[in-house]
GROMACS .gro file of C-alpha atoms in nm:
model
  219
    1UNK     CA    1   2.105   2.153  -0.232
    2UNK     CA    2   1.793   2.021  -0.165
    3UNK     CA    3   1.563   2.120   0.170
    4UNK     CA    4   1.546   1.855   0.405
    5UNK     CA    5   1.331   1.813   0.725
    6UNK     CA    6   1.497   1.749   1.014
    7UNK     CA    7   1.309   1.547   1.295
    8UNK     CA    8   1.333   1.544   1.669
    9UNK     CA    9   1.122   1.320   1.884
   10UNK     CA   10   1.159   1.586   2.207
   11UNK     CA   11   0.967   1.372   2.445
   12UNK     CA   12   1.001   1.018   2.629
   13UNK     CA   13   0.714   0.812   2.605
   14UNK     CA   14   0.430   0.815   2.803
   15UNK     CA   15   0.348   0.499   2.996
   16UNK     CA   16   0.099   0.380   3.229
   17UNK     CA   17   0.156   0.027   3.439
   18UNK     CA   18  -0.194  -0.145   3.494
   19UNK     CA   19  -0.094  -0.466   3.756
   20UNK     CA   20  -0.358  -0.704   3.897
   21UNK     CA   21  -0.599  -0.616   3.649
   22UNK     CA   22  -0.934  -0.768   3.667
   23UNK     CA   23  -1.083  -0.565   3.348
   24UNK     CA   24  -1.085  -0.634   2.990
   25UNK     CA   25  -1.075  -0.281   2.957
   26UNK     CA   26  -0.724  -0.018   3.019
   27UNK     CA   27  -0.905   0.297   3.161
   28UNK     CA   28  -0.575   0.590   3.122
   29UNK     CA   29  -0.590   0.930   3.334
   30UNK     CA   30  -0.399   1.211   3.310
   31UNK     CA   31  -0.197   1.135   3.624
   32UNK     CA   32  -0.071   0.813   3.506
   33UNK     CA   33  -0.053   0.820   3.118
   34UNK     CA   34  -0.032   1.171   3.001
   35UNK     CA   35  -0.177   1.533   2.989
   36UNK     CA   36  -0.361   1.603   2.824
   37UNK     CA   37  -0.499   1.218   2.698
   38UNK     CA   38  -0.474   1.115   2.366
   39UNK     CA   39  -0.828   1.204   2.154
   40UNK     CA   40  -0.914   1.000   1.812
   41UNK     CA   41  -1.097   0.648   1.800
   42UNK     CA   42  -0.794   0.568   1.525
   43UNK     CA   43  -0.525   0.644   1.784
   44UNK     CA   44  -0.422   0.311   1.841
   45UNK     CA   45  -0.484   0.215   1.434
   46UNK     CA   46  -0.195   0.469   1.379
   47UNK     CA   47   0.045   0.364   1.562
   48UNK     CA   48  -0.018   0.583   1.856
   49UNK     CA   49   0.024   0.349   2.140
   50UNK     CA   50   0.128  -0.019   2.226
   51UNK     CA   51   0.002  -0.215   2.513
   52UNK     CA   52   0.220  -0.537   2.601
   53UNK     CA   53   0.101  -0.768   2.867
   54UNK     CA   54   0.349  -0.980   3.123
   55UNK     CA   55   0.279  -1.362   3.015
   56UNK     CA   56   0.119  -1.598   3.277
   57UNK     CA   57   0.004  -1.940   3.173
   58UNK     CA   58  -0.374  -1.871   3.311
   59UNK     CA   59  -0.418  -1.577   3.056
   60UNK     CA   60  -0.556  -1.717   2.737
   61UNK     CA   61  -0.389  -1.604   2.413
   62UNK     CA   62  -0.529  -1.629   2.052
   63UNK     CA   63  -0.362  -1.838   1.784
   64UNK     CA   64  -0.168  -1.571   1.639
   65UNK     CA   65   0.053  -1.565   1.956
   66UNK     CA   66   0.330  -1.803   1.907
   67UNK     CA   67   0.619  -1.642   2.220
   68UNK     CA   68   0.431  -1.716   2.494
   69UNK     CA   69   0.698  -1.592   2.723
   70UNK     CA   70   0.824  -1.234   2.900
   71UNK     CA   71   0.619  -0.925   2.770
   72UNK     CA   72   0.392  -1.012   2.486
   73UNK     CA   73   0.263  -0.766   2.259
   74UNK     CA   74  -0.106  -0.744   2.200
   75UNK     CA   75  -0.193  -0.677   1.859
   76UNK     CA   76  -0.370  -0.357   1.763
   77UNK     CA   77  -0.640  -0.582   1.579
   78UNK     CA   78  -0.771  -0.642   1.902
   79UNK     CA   79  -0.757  -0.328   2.055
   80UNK     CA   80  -0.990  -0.027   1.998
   81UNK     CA   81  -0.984   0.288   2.170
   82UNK     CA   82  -1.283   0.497   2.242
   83UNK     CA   83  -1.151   0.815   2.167
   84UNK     CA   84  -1.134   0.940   2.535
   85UNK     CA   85  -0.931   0.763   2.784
   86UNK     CA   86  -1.054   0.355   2.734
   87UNK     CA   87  -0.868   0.110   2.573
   88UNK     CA   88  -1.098  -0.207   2.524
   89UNK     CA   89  -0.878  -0.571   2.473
   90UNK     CA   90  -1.118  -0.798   2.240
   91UNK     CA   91  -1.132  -1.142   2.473
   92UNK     CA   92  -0.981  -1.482   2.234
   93UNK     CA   93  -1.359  -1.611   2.204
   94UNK     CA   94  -1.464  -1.262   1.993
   95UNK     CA   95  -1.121  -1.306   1.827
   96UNK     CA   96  -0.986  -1.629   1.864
   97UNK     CA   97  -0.631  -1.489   1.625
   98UNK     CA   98  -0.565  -1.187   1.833
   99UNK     CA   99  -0.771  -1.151   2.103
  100UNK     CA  100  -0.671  -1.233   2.453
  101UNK     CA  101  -0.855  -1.312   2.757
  102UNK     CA  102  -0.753  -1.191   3.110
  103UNK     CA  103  -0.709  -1.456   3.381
  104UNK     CA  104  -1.004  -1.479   3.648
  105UNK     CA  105  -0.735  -1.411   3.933
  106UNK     CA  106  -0.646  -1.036   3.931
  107UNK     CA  107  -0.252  -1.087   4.046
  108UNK     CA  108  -0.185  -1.279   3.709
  109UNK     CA  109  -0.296  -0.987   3.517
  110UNK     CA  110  -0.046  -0.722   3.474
  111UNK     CA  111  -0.064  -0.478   3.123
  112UNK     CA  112   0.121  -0.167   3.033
  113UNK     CA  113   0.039   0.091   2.763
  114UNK     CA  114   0.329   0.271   2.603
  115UNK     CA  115   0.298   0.552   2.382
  116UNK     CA  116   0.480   0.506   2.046
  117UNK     CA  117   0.398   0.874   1.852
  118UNK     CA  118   0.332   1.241   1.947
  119UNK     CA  119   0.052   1.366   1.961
  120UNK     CA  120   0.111   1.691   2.227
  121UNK     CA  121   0.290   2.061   2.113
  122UNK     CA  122   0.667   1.979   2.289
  123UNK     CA  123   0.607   1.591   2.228
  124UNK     CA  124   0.860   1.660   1.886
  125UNK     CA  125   0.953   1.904   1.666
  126UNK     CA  126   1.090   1.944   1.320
  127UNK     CA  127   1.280   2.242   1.148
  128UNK     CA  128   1.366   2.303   0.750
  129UNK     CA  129   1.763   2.240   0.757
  130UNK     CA  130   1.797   2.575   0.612
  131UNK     CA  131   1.683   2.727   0.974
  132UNK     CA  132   2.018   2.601   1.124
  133UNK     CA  133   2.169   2.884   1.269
  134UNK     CA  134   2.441   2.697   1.419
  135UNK     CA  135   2.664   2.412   1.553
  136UNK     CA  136   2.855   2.397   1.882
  137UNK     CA  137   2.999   2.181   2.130
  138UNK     CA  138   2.814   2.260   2.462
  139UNK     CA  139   2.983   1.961   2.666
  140UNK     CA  140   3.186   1.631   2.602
  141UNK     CA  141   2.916   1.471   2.552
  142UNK     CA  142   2.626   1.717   2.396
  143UNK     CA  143   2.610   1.902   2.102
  144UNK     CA  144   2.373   2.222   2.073
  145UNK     CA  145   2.170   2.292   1.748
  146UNK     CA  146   2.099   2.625   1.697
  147UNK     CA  147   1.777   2.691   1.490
  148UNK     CA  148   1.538   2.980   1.383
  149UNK     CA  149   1.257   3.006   1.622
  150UNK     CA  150   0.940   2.858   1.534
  151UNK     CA  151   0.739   3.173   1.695
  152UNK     CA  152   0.875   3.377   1.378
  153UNK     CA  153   1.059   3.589   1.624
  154UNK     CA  154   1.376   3.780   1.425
  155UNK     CA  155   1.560   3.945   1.703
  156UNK     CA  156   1.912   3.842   1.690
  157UNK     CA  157   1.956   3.636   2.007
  158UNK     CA  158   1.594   3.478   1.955
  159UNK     CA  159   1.671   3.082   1.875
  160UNK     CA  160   1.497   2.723   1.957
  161UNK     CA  161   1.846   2.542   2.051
  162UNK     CA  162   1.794   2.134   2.014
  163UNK     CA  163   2.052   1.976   2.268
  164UNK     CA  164   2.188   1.660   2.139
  165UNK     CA  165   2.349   1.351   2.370
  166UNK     CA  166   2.538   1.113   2.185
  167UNK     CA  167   2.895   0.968   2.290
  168UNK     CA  168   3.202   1.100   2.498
  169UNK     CA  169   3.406   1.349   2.236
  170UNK     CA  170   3.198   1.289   1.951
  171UNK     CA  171   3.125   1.576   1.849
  172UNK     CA  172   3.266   1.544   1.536
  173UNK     CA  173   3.088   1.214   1.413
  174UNK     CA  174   2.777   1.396   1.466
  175UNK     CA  175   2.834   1.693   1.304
  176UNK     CA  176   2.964   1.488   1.035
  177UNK     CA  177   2.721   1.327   0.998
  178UNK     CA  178   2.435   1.542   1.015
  179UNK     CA  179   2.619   1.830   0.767
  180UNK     CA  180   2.610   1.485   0.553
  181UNK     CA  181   2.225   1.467   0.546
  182UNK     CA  182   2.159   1.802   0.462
  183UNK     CA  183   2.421   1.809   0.197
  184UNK     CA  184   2.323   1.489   0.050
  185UNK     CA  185   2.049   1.514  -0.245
  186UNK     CA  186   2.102   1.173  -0.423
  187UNK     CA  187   2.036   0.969  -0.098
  188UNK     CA  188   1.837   1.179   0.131
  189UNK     CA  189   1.514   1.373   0.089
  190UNK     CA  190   1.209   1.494   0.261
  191UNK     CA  191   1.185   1.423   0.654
  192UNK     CA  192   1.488   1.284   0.815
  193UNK     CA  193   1.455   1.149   1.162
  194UNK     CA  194   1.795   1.329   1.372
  195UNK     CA  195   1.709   1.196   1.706
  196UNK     CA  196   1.373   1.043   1.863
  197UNK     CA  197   1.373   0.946   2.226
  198UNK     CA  198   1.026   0.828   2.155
  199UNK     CA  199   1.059   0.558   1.946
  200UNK     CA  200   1.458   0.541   2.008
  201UNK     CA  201   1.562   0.626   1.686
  202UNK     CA  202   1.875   0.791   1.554
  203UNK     CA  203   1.943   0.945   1.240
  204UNK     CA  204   2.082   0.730   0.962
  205UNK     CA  205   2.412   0.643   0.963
  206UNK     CA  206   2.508   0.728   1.317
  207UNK     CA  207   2.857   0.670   1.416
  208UNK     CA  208   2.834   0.932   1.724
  209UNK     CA  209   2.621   0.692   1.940
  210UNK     CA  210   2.332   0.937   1.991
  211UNK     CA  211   2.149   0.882   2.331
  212UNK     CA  212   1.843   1.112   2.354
  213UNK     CA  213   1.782   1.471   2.267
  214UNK     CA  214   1.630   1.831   2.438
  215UNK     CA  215   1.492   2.147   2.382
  216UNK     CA  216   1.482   2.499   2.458
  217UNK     CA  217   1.246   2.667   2.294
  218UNK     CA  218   1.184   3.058   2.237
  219UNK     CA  219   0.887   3.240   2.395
   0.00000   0.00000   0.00000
């Protein structure tokens, strides 16, 4: 049997609301997006972050924006990120596909940014399957994972223990079907996403209705 890699996306997204906007520009502080701030000028090229903006018919789009209605997406190709804290939204007259140009009137102007991957120690955390210590029931609806701590620590009663929520009295369907992953070499290798409250992802599979997941983690 195979290794396998199992995934846990720990942490809820960050977001930040930005209403009656006059800017072209998202300017995120650690009070309102996250602490410490994402670094990188290819953070948003990587998936790190999404910014969606509420649709109002005096905001211009670019061609490439064909629902014109609820929250609208803005595509990374017109974003760029300085690296710091500023998020920059190209206007549709530097890129008349994907760029999009605030309103004049700041009440029609209301954007949110979203993160979409970790980037922070806690954010998520992944363990080899063969560091499963344990399995065990810890309510009717939560099942606790008990791993090998990642501070190397050996005493007995040291552990990380992963808390999953899934489903009233399924604790079965998820043990199922997680002993199924890490038993199954034909169909499953590498890094296997368990839970990720993140992105709101379960693992594959899932008949256990898995809600989010938490973590206590040895010191």
């Amino acid at each position: 049997m195979r290794d396998k890699y199992l995934y846990f996306g720990i942490a809820a997204p960050a977001t930040m609301a930005f209403e009656n906007h006059t800017a072209q520009t998202l300017q995120l502080t650690t009070g309102g997006f996250a602490n410490p701030l994402p670094t990188g000028t290819d953070f948003i090229a990587n998936g790190g972050l999404k910014v969606t903006v509420a649709y109002n018919a005096n905001i211009t789009f670019g061609t490439g924006y064909t629902d014109l209605s609820g929250e609208i997406e803005v595509n990374p190709a017109a974003l760029t990120y300085d690296g710091t804290d500023t998020i920059t939204i190209a206007d549709a007259g530097a890129n008349p596909v994907w760029g999009i140009t605030k309103s004049g009137t700041g009440n029609h102007n209301d954007w949110d940014v979203t993160q979409t991957k970790p980037y922070d120690d806690g954010d998520a955390v992944v363990y080899n399957s063969r560091h499963l210590k344990g399995i065990a029931v810890s309510g009717a609806t939560t099942t606790a994972l008990t791993f090998v701590p990642k501070t190397g620590d050996t005493a007995a009663f040291a552990t990380d223990v992963v808390t999953v929520t899934h489903g009233s009295a399924k604790f079965k369907e998820f043990t199922q079907g997680l002993t199924d992953i890490i038993a199954d070499d034909n169909k499953v290798s590498g890094m296997v996403v368990i839970a990720d409250d993140m992105r709101s992802l379960t693992m594959p599979g899932d008949t256990s209705s898995i809600a989010s997941v938490a973590g206590v983690f040895d010191t």
